[in-house]
PDB file of C-alpha atoms in Angstrom:
ATOM      1  CA  MET A   1      60.251  39.903 -52.255  1.00  0.00           C
ATOM      2  CA  SER A   2      63.241  37.588 -51.582  1.00  0.00           C
ATOM      3  CA  LYS A   3      62.814  33.389 -51.693  1.00  0.00           C
ATOM      4  CA  ARG A   4      63.995  33.656 -48.053  1.00  0.00           C
ATOM      5  CA  ASN A   5      61.514  36.306 -46.646  1.00  0.00           C
ATOM      6  CA  SER A   6      59.049  34.064 -48.813  1.00  0.00           C
ATOM      7  CA  GLN A   7      59.381  31.480 -47.325  1.00  0.00           C
ATOM      8  CA  GLU A   8      60.104  33.525 -43.847  1.00  0.00           C
ATOM      9  CA  ALA A   9      56.103  35.114 -44.335  1.00  0.00           C
ATOM     10  CA  LYS A  10      55.035  31.187 -45.153  1.00  0.00           C
ATOM     11  CA  ARG A  11      56.691  30.405 -42.217  1.00  0.00           C
ATOM     12  CA  ALA A  12      54.937  33.169 -40.253  1.00  0.00           C
ATOM     13  CA  ALA A  13      51.381  32.358 -42.224  1.00  0.00           C
ATOM     14  CA  ARG A  14      51.692  28.325 -41.143  1.00  0.00           C
ATOM     15  CA  GLU A  15      52.287  29.955 -37.152  1.00  0.00           C
ATOM     16  CA  ARG A  16      48.878  32.014 -37.424  1.00  0.00           C
ATOM     17  CA  LEU A  17      47.361  28.784 -39.032  1.00  0.00           C
ATOM     18  CA  ARG A  18      48.810  27.177 -36.357  1.00  0.00           C
ATOM     19  CA  ILE A  19      47.506  29.194 -33.273  1.00  0.00           C
ATOM     20  CA  GLU A  20      44.167  29.686 -34.860  1.00  0.00           C
ATOM     21  CA  ARG A  21      43.772  25.562 -34.941  1.00  0.00           C
ATOM     22  CA  GLU A  22      44.773  25.070 -31.753  1.00  0.00           C
ATOM     23  CA  LYS A  23      42.343  28.174 -30.321  1.00  0.00           C
ATOM     24  CA  GLN A  24      39.596  26.507 -32.383  1.00  0.00           C
ATOM     25  CA  ALA A  25      40.964  22.913 -30.502  1.00  0.00           C
ATOM     26  CA  LYS A  26      40.682  24.632 -27.226  1.00  0.00           C
ATOM     27  CA  LYS A  27      37.075  26.151 -28.117  1.00  0.00           C
ATOM     28  CA  GLU A  28      35.992  22.625 -29.061  1.00  0.00           C
ATOM     29  CA  ARG A  29      37.355  21.311 -25.962  1.00  0.00           C
ATOM     30  CA  THR A  30      35.571  23.344 -24.036  1.00  0.00           C
ATOM     31  CA  ARG A  31      32.224  23.022 -25.620  1.00  0.00           C
ATOM     32  CA  ARG A  32      32.685  19.631 -24.711  1.00  0.00           C
ATOM     33  CA  GLN A  33      33.504  19.795 -21.715  1.00  0.00           C
ATOM     34  CA  LEU A  34      30.709  21.905 -20.841  1.00  0.00           C
ATOM     35  CA  LEU A  35      28.334  19.968 -23.089  1.00  0.00           C
ATOM     36  CA  VAL A  36      29.289  16.412 -21.006  1.00  0.00           C
ATOM     37  CA  ALA A  37      28.906  18.645 -17.456  1.00  0.00           C
ATOM     38  CA  LEU A  38      25.188  19.913 -17.840  1.00  0.00           C
ATOM     39  CA  SER A  39      24.305  16.053 -19.962  1.00  0.00           C
ATOM     40  CA  VAL A  40      25.790  15.014 -15.930  1.00  0.00           C
ATOM     41  CA  VAL A  41      23.807  17.973 -14.218  1.00  0.00           C
ATOM     42  CA  ALA A  42      20.443  16.530 -16.599  1.00  0.00           C
ATOM     43  CA  VAL A  43      21.177  12.791 -15.302  1.00  0.00           C
ATOM     44  CA  LEU A  44      21.765  13.559 -12.013  1.00  0.00           C
ATOM     45  CA  GLY A  45      18.777  15.742 -11.280  1.00  0.00           C
ATOM     46  CA  VAL A  46      16.460  12.591 -13.333  1.00  0.00           C
ATOM     47  CA  VAL A  47      17.972   9.903 -10.151  1.00  0.00           C
ATOM     48  CA  ALA A  48      17.301  12.632  -7.974  1.00  0.00           C
ATOM     49  CA  GLY A  49      14.202  13.218  -8.976  1.00  0.00           C
ATOM     50  CA  ILE A  50      13.539   9.120  -8.948  1.00  0.00           C
ATOM     51  CA  GLY A  51      14.866   8.962  -6.108  1.00  0.00           C
ATOM     52  CA  ILE A  52      12.278  11.312  -4.449  1.00  0.00           C
ATOM     53  CA  PHE A  53       9.498   9.264  -5.924  1.00  0.00           C
ATOM     54  CA  VAL A  54      10.866   5.885  -4.704  1.00  0.00           C
ATOM     55  CA  ALA A  55      10.946   7.256  -1.329  1.00  0.00           C
ATOM     56  CA  LYS A  56       7.523   9.104  -1.075  1.00  0.00           C
ATOM     57  CA  LEU A  57       6.580   5.564  -2.772  1.00  0.00           C
ATOM     58  CA  ASN A  58       8.455   3.966   0.407  1.00  0.00           C
ATOM     59  CA  SER A  59       7.332   6.228   2.629  1.00  0.00           C
ATOM     60  CA  GLN A  60       3.447   5.752   1.982  1.00  0.00           C
ATOM     61  CA  ASP A  61       1.272   4.821   4.483  1.00  0.00           C
ATOM     62  CA  SER A  62      -2.409   2.978   3.435  1.00  0.00           C
ATOM     63  CA  SER A  63      -4.113   5.260   2.991  1.00  0.00           C
ATOM     64  CA  GLY A  64      -4.470   8.398  -0.171  1.00  0.00           C
ATOM     65  CA  ASP A  65      -2.913   5.863  -1.712  1.00  0.00           C
ATOM     66  CA  ASP A  66      -3.142   3.015   0.821  1.00  0.00           C
ATOM     67  CA  MET A  67      -6.304   2.873   2.045  1.00  0.00           C
ATOM     68  CA  ALA A  68      -5.496   0.022   5.135  1.00  0.00           C
ATOM     69  CA  VAL A  69      -7.200   0.096   8.255  1.00  0.00           C
ATOM     70  CA  THR A  70      -5.016   0.090  11.608  1.00  0.00           C
ATOM     71  CA  THR A  71      -6.684  -1.554  14.668  1.00  0.00           C
ATOM     72  CA  ALA A  72      -4.527  -1.562  16.806  1.00  0.00           C
ATOM     73  CA  GLY A  73      -1.054  -2.069  18.093  1.00  0.00           C
ATOM     74  CA  ALA A  74       0.056   1.817  15.824  1.00  0.00           C
ATOM     75  CA  LYS A  75       3.366   2.169  17.195  1.00  0.00           C
ATOM     76  CA  ALA A  76       4.639  -1.604  17.053  1.00  0.00           C
ATOM     77  CA  GLU A  77       7.760  -2.127  15.241  1.00  0.00           C
ATOM     78  CA  LYS A  78       6.492  -5.032  13.633  1.00  0.00           C
ATOM     79  CA  THR A  79       3.501  -5.298  10.764  1.00  0.00           C
ATOM     80  CA  ILE A  80       1.031  -7.338   9.640  1.00  0.00           C
ATOM     81  CA  ASP A  81      -1.670  -6.631   6.810  1.00  0.00           C
ATOM     82  CA  VAL A  82      -4.248  -8.645   6.273  1.00  0.00           C
ATOM     83  CA  TYR A  83      -6.065  -8.558   3.214  1.00  0.00           C
ATOM     84  CA  GLU A  84      -9.405 -10.006   2.929  1.00  0.00           C
ATOM     85  CA  ASP A  85     -12.775 -10.401   0.563  1.00  0.00           C
ATOM     86  CA  LEU A  86     -16.108 -10.281   3.067  1.00  0.00           C
ATOM     87  CA  ARG A  87     -17.686 -12.906   0.908  1.00  0.00           C
ATOM     88  CA  CYS A  88     -14.705 -14.471   0.974  1.00  0.00           C
ATOM     89  CA  PRO A  89     -15.555 -17.931   3.043  1.00  0.00           C
ATOM     90  CA  ALA A  90     -12.018 -18.232   3.459  1.00  0.00           C
ATOM     91  CA  CYS A  91     -11.401 -15.283   5.180  1.00  0.00           C
ATOM     92  CA  ALA A  92     -14.186 -15.872   7.240  1.00  0.00           C
ATOM     93  CA  SER A  93     -12.345 -19.436   8.121  1.00  0.00           C
ATOM     94  CA  PHE A  94      -8.926 -17.597   9.083  1.00  0.00           C
ATOM     95  CA  GLU A  95     -10.822 -15.206  10.923  1.00  0.00           C
ATOM     96  CA  GLN A  96     -13.202 -17.209  13.518  1.00  0.00           C
ATOM     97  CA  ALA A  97      -9.766 -19.673  13.714  1.00  0.00           C
ATOM     98  CA  VAL A  98      -7.228 -17.105  14.644  1.00  0.00           C
ATOM     99  CA  GLY A  99      -9.058 -13.613  14.608  1.00  0.00           C
ATOM    100  CA  GLU A 100      -8.837 -13.092  18.367  1.00  0.00           C
ATOM    101  CA  GLN A 101      -5.478 -14.068  19.199  1.00  0.00           C
ATOM    102  CA  LEU A 102      -4.384 -11.612  15.612  1.00  0.00           C
ATOM    103  CA  GLN A 103      -6.756  -8.821  17.322  1.00  0.00           C
ATOM    104  CA  LYS A 104      -5.269  -9.609  20.570  1.00  0.00           C
ATOM    105  CA  GLY A 105      -1.224  -9.146  20.151  1.00  0.00           C
ATOM    106  CA  ALA A 106      -2.118  -6.020  18.548  1.00  0.00           C
ATOM    107  CA  ASP A 107      -3.733  -4.876  21.090  1.00  0.00           C
ATOM    108  CA  ASP A 108      -0.884  -5.946  23.151  1.00  0.00           C
ATOM    109  CA  GLY A 109       1.500  -3.616  21.669  1.00  0.00           C
ATOM    110  CA  LYS A 110       3.390  -6.870  19.411  1.00  0.00           C
ATOM    111  CA  TYR A 111       2.735  -5.181  15.994  1.00  0.00           C
ATOM    112  CA  LYS A 112       0.630  -3.186  14.248  1.00  0.00           C
ATOM    113  CA  LEU A 113      -2.573  -4.641  12.671  1.00  0.00           C
ATOM    114  CA  ARG A 114      -3.899  -3.393   9.115  1.00  0.00           C
ATOM    115  CA  ILE A 115      -6.743  -4.769   7.505  1.00  0.00           C
ATOM    116  CA  HIS A 116      -7.527  -3.847   4.055  1.00  0.00           C
ATOM    117  CA  LEU A 117     -10.811  -5.221   2.127  1.00  0.00           C
ATOM    118  CA  GLY A 118     -11.384  -6.353  -1.686  1.00  0.00           C
ATOM    119  CA  ALA A 119     -13.983  -7.226  -3.318  1.00  0.00           C
ATOM    120  CA  ILE A 120     -12.905 -10.579  -5.608  1.00  0.00           C
ATOM    121  CA  ILE A 121     -15.661 -11.989  -4.736  1.00  0.00           C
ATOM    122  CA  ASP A 122     -17.251  -8.825  -6.229  1.00  0.00           C
ATOM    123  CA  GLY A 123     -15.835  -9.235  -9.806  1.00  0.00           C
ATOM    124  CA  ASN A 124     -15.987 -12.875 -10.122  1.00  0.00           C
ATOM    125  CA  MET A 125     -19.315 -13.990  -9.177  1.00  0.00           C
ATOM    126  CA  GLY A 126     -20.813 -10.657  -9.193  1.00  0.00           C
ATOM    127  CA  GLY A 127     -23.010  -9.048  -7.594  1.00  0.00           C
ATOM    128  CA  SER A 128     -22.414  -6.179  -4.823  1.00  0.00           C
ATOM    129  CA  GLY A 129     -22.060  -7.674  -1.037  1.00  0.00           C
ATOM    130  CA  SER A 130     -18.004  -7.185  -0.980  1.00  0.00           C
ATOM    131  CA  GLN A 131     -18.090  -3.936  -2.147  1.00  0.00           C
ATOM    132  CA  ASN A 132     -21.776  -2.933   0.692  1.00  0.00           C
ATOM    133  CA  ALA A 133     -19.925  -4.333   3.535  1.00  0.00           C
ATOM    134  CA  ALA A 134     -16.867  -2.405   3.481  1.00  0.00           C
ATOM    135  CA  ARG A 135     -18.654   0.460   3.223  1.00  0.00           C
ATOM    136  CA  ALA A 136     -20.948  -0.592   6.210  1.00  0.00           C
ATOM    137  CA  LEU A 137     -17.518  -1.315   7.838  1.00  0.00           C
ATOM    138  CA  GLY A 138     -16.197   2.254   6.639  1.00  0.00           C
ATOM    139  CA  ALA A 139     -19.498   3.563   8.602  1.00  0.00           C
ATOM    140  CA  ALA A 140     -18.563   1.519  11.512  1.00  0.00           C
ATOM    141  CA  LYS A 141     -15.177   2.908  11.786  1.00  0.00           C
ATOM    142  CA  ALA A 142     -16.148   6.426  11.873  1.00  0.00           C
ATOM    143  CA  VAL A 143     -17.785   5.572  15.073  1.00  0.00           C
ATOM    144  CA  SER A 144     -14.779   3.921  16.332  1.00  0.00           C
ATOM    145  CA  THR A 145     -12.281   1.424  15.805  1.00  0.00           C
ATOM    146  CA  LYS A 146     -13.573  -1.355  18.313  1.00  0.00           C
ATOM    147  CA  ALA A 147     -16.827  -0.723  16.596  1.00  0.00           C
ATOM    148  CA  PHE A 148     -14.852  -1.761  13.780  1.00  0.00           C
ATOM    149  CA  VAL A 149     -13.709  -4.613  14.927  1.00  0.00           C
ATOM    150  CA  ASP A 150     -16.915  -5.927  16.467  1.00  0.00           C
ATOM    151  CA  TYR A 151     -18.484  -4.910  13.374  1.00  0.00           C
ATOM    152  CA  LYS A 152     -15.582  -7.376  10.784  1.00  0.00           C
ATOM    153  CA  GLU A 153     -15.893 -10.264  13.967  1.00  0.00           C
ATOM    154  CA  LYS A 154     -19.780 -10.356  13.745  1.00  0.00           C
ATOM    155  CA  LEU A 155     -19.632 -10.002   9.553  1.00  0.00           C
ATOM    156  CA  TYR A 156     -17.139 -13.222   9.362  1.00  0.00           C
ATOM    157  CA  SER A 157     -18.440 -14.930  12.369  1.00  0.00           C
ATOM    158  CA  ALA A 158     -19.901 -18.684  11.778  1.00  0.00           C
ATOM    159  CA  LYS A 159     -24.026 -17.629  12.992  1.00  0.00           C
ATOM    160  CA  TRP A 160     -23.383 -13.833  10.465  1.00  0.00           C
ATOM    161  CA  HIS A 161     -21.298 -15.146   7.173  1.00  0.00           C
ATOM    162  CA  PRO A 162     -23.280 -16.194   3.973  1.00  0.00           C
ATOM    163  CA  ASP A 163     -22.788 -18.731   1.810  1.00  0.00           C
ATOM    164  CA  GLU A 164     -20.530 -16.408  -0.902  1.00  0.00           C
ATOM    165  CA  ARG A 165     -23.245 -17.321  -3.832  1.00  0.00           C
ATOM    166  CA  GLU A 166     -25.978 -15.609  -1.874  1.00  0.00           C
ATOM    167  CA  ASP A 167     -24.813 -12.012  -1.415  1.00  0.00           C
ATOM    168  CA  LYS A 168     -26.283 -11.703   1.603  1.00  0.00           C
ATOM    169  CA  PHE A 169     -24.209  -8.527   2.290  1.00  0.00           C
ATOM    170  CA  ALA A 170     -25.639  -6.507  -0.614  1.00  0.00           C
ATOM    171  CA  ASP A 171     -29.277  -5.884   1.742  1.00  0.00           C
ATOM    172  CA  ASN A 172     -28.337  -3.383   4.258  1.00  0.00           C
ATOM    173  CA  ASN A 173     -31.002  -4.601   5.991  1.00  0.00           C
ATOM    174  CA  TYR A 174     -29.228  -7.732   6.477  1.00  0.00           C
ATOM    175  CA  LEU A 175     -25.760  -5.279   7.501  1.00  0.00           C
ATOM    176  CA  LEU A 176     -28.112  -3.585   9.625  1.00  0.00           C
ATOM    177  CA  LYS A 177     -29.250  -6.969  11.477  1.00  0.00           C
ATOM    178  CA  VAL A 178     -25.928  -8.113  11.911  1.00  0.00           C
ATOM    179  CA  SER A 179     -24.516  -5.134  13.565  1.00  0.00           C
ATOM    180  CA  ASP A 180     -27.635  -5.039  16.151  1.00  0.00           C
ATOM    181  CA  THR A 181     -25.051  -7.461  17.676  1.00  0.00           C
ATOM    182  CA  VAL A 182     -22.433  -4.436  18.619  1.00  0.00           C
ATOM    183  CA  PRO A 183     -22.842  -2.655  21.228  1.00  0.00           C
ATOM    184  CA  GLU A 184     -21.102   0.477  19.797  1.00  0.00           C
ATOM    185  CA  LEU A 185     -23.646   0.066  16.524  1.00  0.00           C
ATOM    186  CA  LYS A 186     -27.145  -0.930  18.090  1.00  0.00           C
ATOM    187  CA  ASP A 187     -30.149   1.862  17.669  1.00  0.00           C
ATOM    188  CA  ASN A 188     -26.878   3.982  16.299  1.00  0.00           C
ATOM    189  CA  LYS A 189     -28.791   6.408  14.267  1.00  0.00           C
ATOM    190  CA  ALA A 190     -26.402   7.800  12.515  1.00  0.00           C
ATOM    191  CA  PHE A 191     -24.364   4.592  11.760  1.00  0.00           C
ATOM    192  CA  GLU A 192     -27.921   3.106  10.075  1.00  0.00           C
ATOM    193  CA  LYS A 193     -27.891   6.652   8.280  1.00  0.00           C
ATOM    194  CA  ALA A 194     -25.197   6.299   7.097  1.00  0.00           C
ATOM    195  CA  VAL A 195     -26.008   2.300   5.864  1.00  0.00           C
ATOM    196  CA  LYS A 196     -28.688   3.460   4.037  1.00  0.00           C
ATOM    197  CA  GLY A 197     -27.780   6.521   2.577  1.00  0.00           C
ATOM    198  CA  LYS A 198     -24.815   4.805   1.274  1.00  0.00           C
ATOM    199  CA  LYS A 199     -22.509   7.388   3.374  1.00  0.00           C
ATOM    200  CA  TYR A 200     -19.212   5.103   2.922  1.00  0.00           C
ATOM    201  CA  THR A 201     -19.155   4.398  -0.715  1.00  0.00           C
ATOM    202  CA  LYS A 202     -16.592   6.064  -1.809  1.00  0.00           C
ATOM    203  CA  TRP A 203     -14.389   5.170   1.605  1.00  0.00           C
ATOM    204  CA  ALA A 204     -15.275   1.395  -0.011  1.00  0.00           C
ATOM    205  CA  LYS A 205     -14.465   2.122  -3.595  1.00  0.00           C
ATOM    206  CA  ASP A 206     -10.429   3.975  -2.636  1.00  0.00           C
ATOM    207  CA  MET A 207     -10.258   1.227  -0.422  1.00  0.00           C
ATOM    208  CA  ILE A 208     -10.459  -1.227  -2.796  1.00  0.00           C
ATOM    209  CA  ALA A 209      -8.502  -0.071  -5.205  1.00  0.00           C
ATOM    210  CA  SER A 210      -6.160   0.432  -2.674  1.00  0.00           C
ATOM    211  CA  PHE A 211      -6.394  -3.579  -2.129  1.00  0.00           C
ATOM    212  CA  ASN A 212      -6.345  -3.853  -6.682  1.00  0.00           C
ATOM    213  CA  GLY A 213      -2.998  -2.044  -6.004  1.00  0.00           C
ATOM    214  CA  ALA A 214      -1.890  -4.413  -4.287  1.00  0.00           C
ATOM    215  CA  GLU A 215      -1.954  -7.132  -6.740  1.00  0.00           C
ATOM    216  CA  VAL A 216      -2.869  -9.475  -4.011  1.00  0.00           C
ATOM    217  CA  GLN A 217      -4.035 -12.911  -6.016  1.00  0.00           C
ATOM    218  CA  SER A 218      -6.438 -14.413  -3.565  1.00  0.00           C
ATOM    219  CA  THR A 219      -8.019 -13.856   0.322  1.00  0.00           C
ATOM    220  CA  PRO A 220      -6.893 -14.125   2.927  1.00  0.00           C
ATOM    221  CA  THR A 221      -2.992 -12.851   1.890  1.00  0.00           C
ATOM    222  CA  ILE A 222      -0.740 -12.357   5.405  1.00  0.00           C
ATOM    223  CA  LYS A 223       2.291 -10.281   5.104  1.00  0.00           C
ATOM    224  CA  ILE A 224       4.492  -9.998   7.930  1.00  0.00           C
ATOM    225  CA  ASP A 225       6.243  -6.824   8.158  1.00  0.00           C
ATOM    226  CA  GLY A 226       6.168  -7.415   3.953  1.00  0.00           C
ATOM    227  CA  GLU A 227       7.082 -10.869   3.757  1.00  0.00           C
ATOM    228  CA  GLN A 228       3.663 -12.921   2.218  1.00  0.00           C
ATOM    229  CA  VAL A 229       2.709 -15.987   5.197  1.00  0.00           C
ATOM    230  CA  GLN A 230       0.636 -18.601   4.316  1.00  0.00           C
ATOM    231  CA  PRO A 231      -2.584 -18.282   6.639  1.00  0.00           C
ATOM    232  CA  GLN A 232      -2.047 -22.011   8.177  1.00  0.00           C
ATOM    233  CA  ASP A 233       1.249 -20.826   9.460  1.00  0.00           C
ATOM    234  CA  VAL A 234      -0.512 -17.463  10.952  1.00  0.00           C
ATOM    235  CA  PRO A 235      -0.528 -19.143  14.431  1.00  0.00           C
ATOM    236  CA  ALA A 236       2.914 -20.232  14.054  1.00  0.00           C
ATOM    237  CA  LYS A 237       3.876 -17.078  13.280  1.00  0.00           C
ATOM    238  CA  LEU A 238       2.190 -15.280  16.352  1.00  0.00           C
ATOM    239  CA  LYS A 239       3.384 -17.567  18.977  1.00  0.00           C
ATOM    240  CA  GLU A 240       6.844 -16.346  17.704  1.00  0.00           C
ATOM    241  CA  MET A 241       5.398 -12.717  18.207  1.00  0.00           C
ATOM    242  CA  GLY A 242       4.753 -14.052  22.093  1.00  0.00           C
ATOM    243  CA  VAL A 243       0.726 -14.190  21.420  1.00  0.00           C
ATOM    244  CA  ASP A 244      -0.566 -17.166  23.571  1.00  0.00           C
ATOM    245  CA  LEU A 245      -3.248 -18.749  20.752  1.00  0.00           C
ATOM    246  CA  LYS A 246      -5.693 -20.856  23.507  1.00  0.00           C
ATOM    247  CA  SER A 247      -6.055 -17.410  25.429  1.00  0.00           C
ATOM    248  CA  GLY A 248      -5.359 -15.003  23.343  1.00  0.00           C
ATOM    249  CA  LYS A 249      -3.288 -13.334  26.097  1.00  0.00           C
ATOM    250  CA  ASP A 250       0.855 -12.724  25.853  1.00  0.00           C
ATOM    251  CA  GLU A 251       2.992 -15.742  27.461  1.00  0.00           C
ATOM    252  CA  LYS A 252       4.411 -15.894  30.769  1.00  0.00           C
ATOM    253  CA  LYS A 253       8.622 -16.111  30.070  1.00  0.00           C
TER     254      LYS A 253
END
């Protein structure tokens, strides 16, 4: 082979090698692009999944996970959430001061009123009155929402609300004595059987678990459209919403 032919052969070999390297480089670029594309798809899938999960969390309305009892105003745009413990003396004072007007505003459609029941005092002081009274209220709710509202009002009343240290609400006979002051519950055999038979124990436990999930640190806790409001500021907020605190009727404008 001549020197010239040898050089041409080498050039041809180098050219073939260059072409092969370009093919390999192209394949590698394609592989990397595919991997990047798959990674993006995977990330978008995770983000979409998180978005759906968050949306579900944001759309939950108390029960299942949120066990609040809506006492009135279900179609109202604004929402008031009240977190209470039935043994709580501060809750009793709050209810005695503004409970009637709070309920009246909801009845008039000013806002949706949702009641959440916890058992902080049972945990802190011992006993079972908070849960037991919540269970009895669950039985009242099964009769009607009005029975629930009226019974809750009586349980918090100055006449019937006991010292938190006495735990009277752990006594079913005491709870039934209070319920006798509520027309729908007086001599209601089904309600009496439910209270004595502890039928709504799971309902109460679920309610308390929901309350605990809200991470409320003290009672009463009041939230208006998700924003916490101090109990002493509630009357002013209700007035802003058009509730007459003296009569419980709408203000005339």
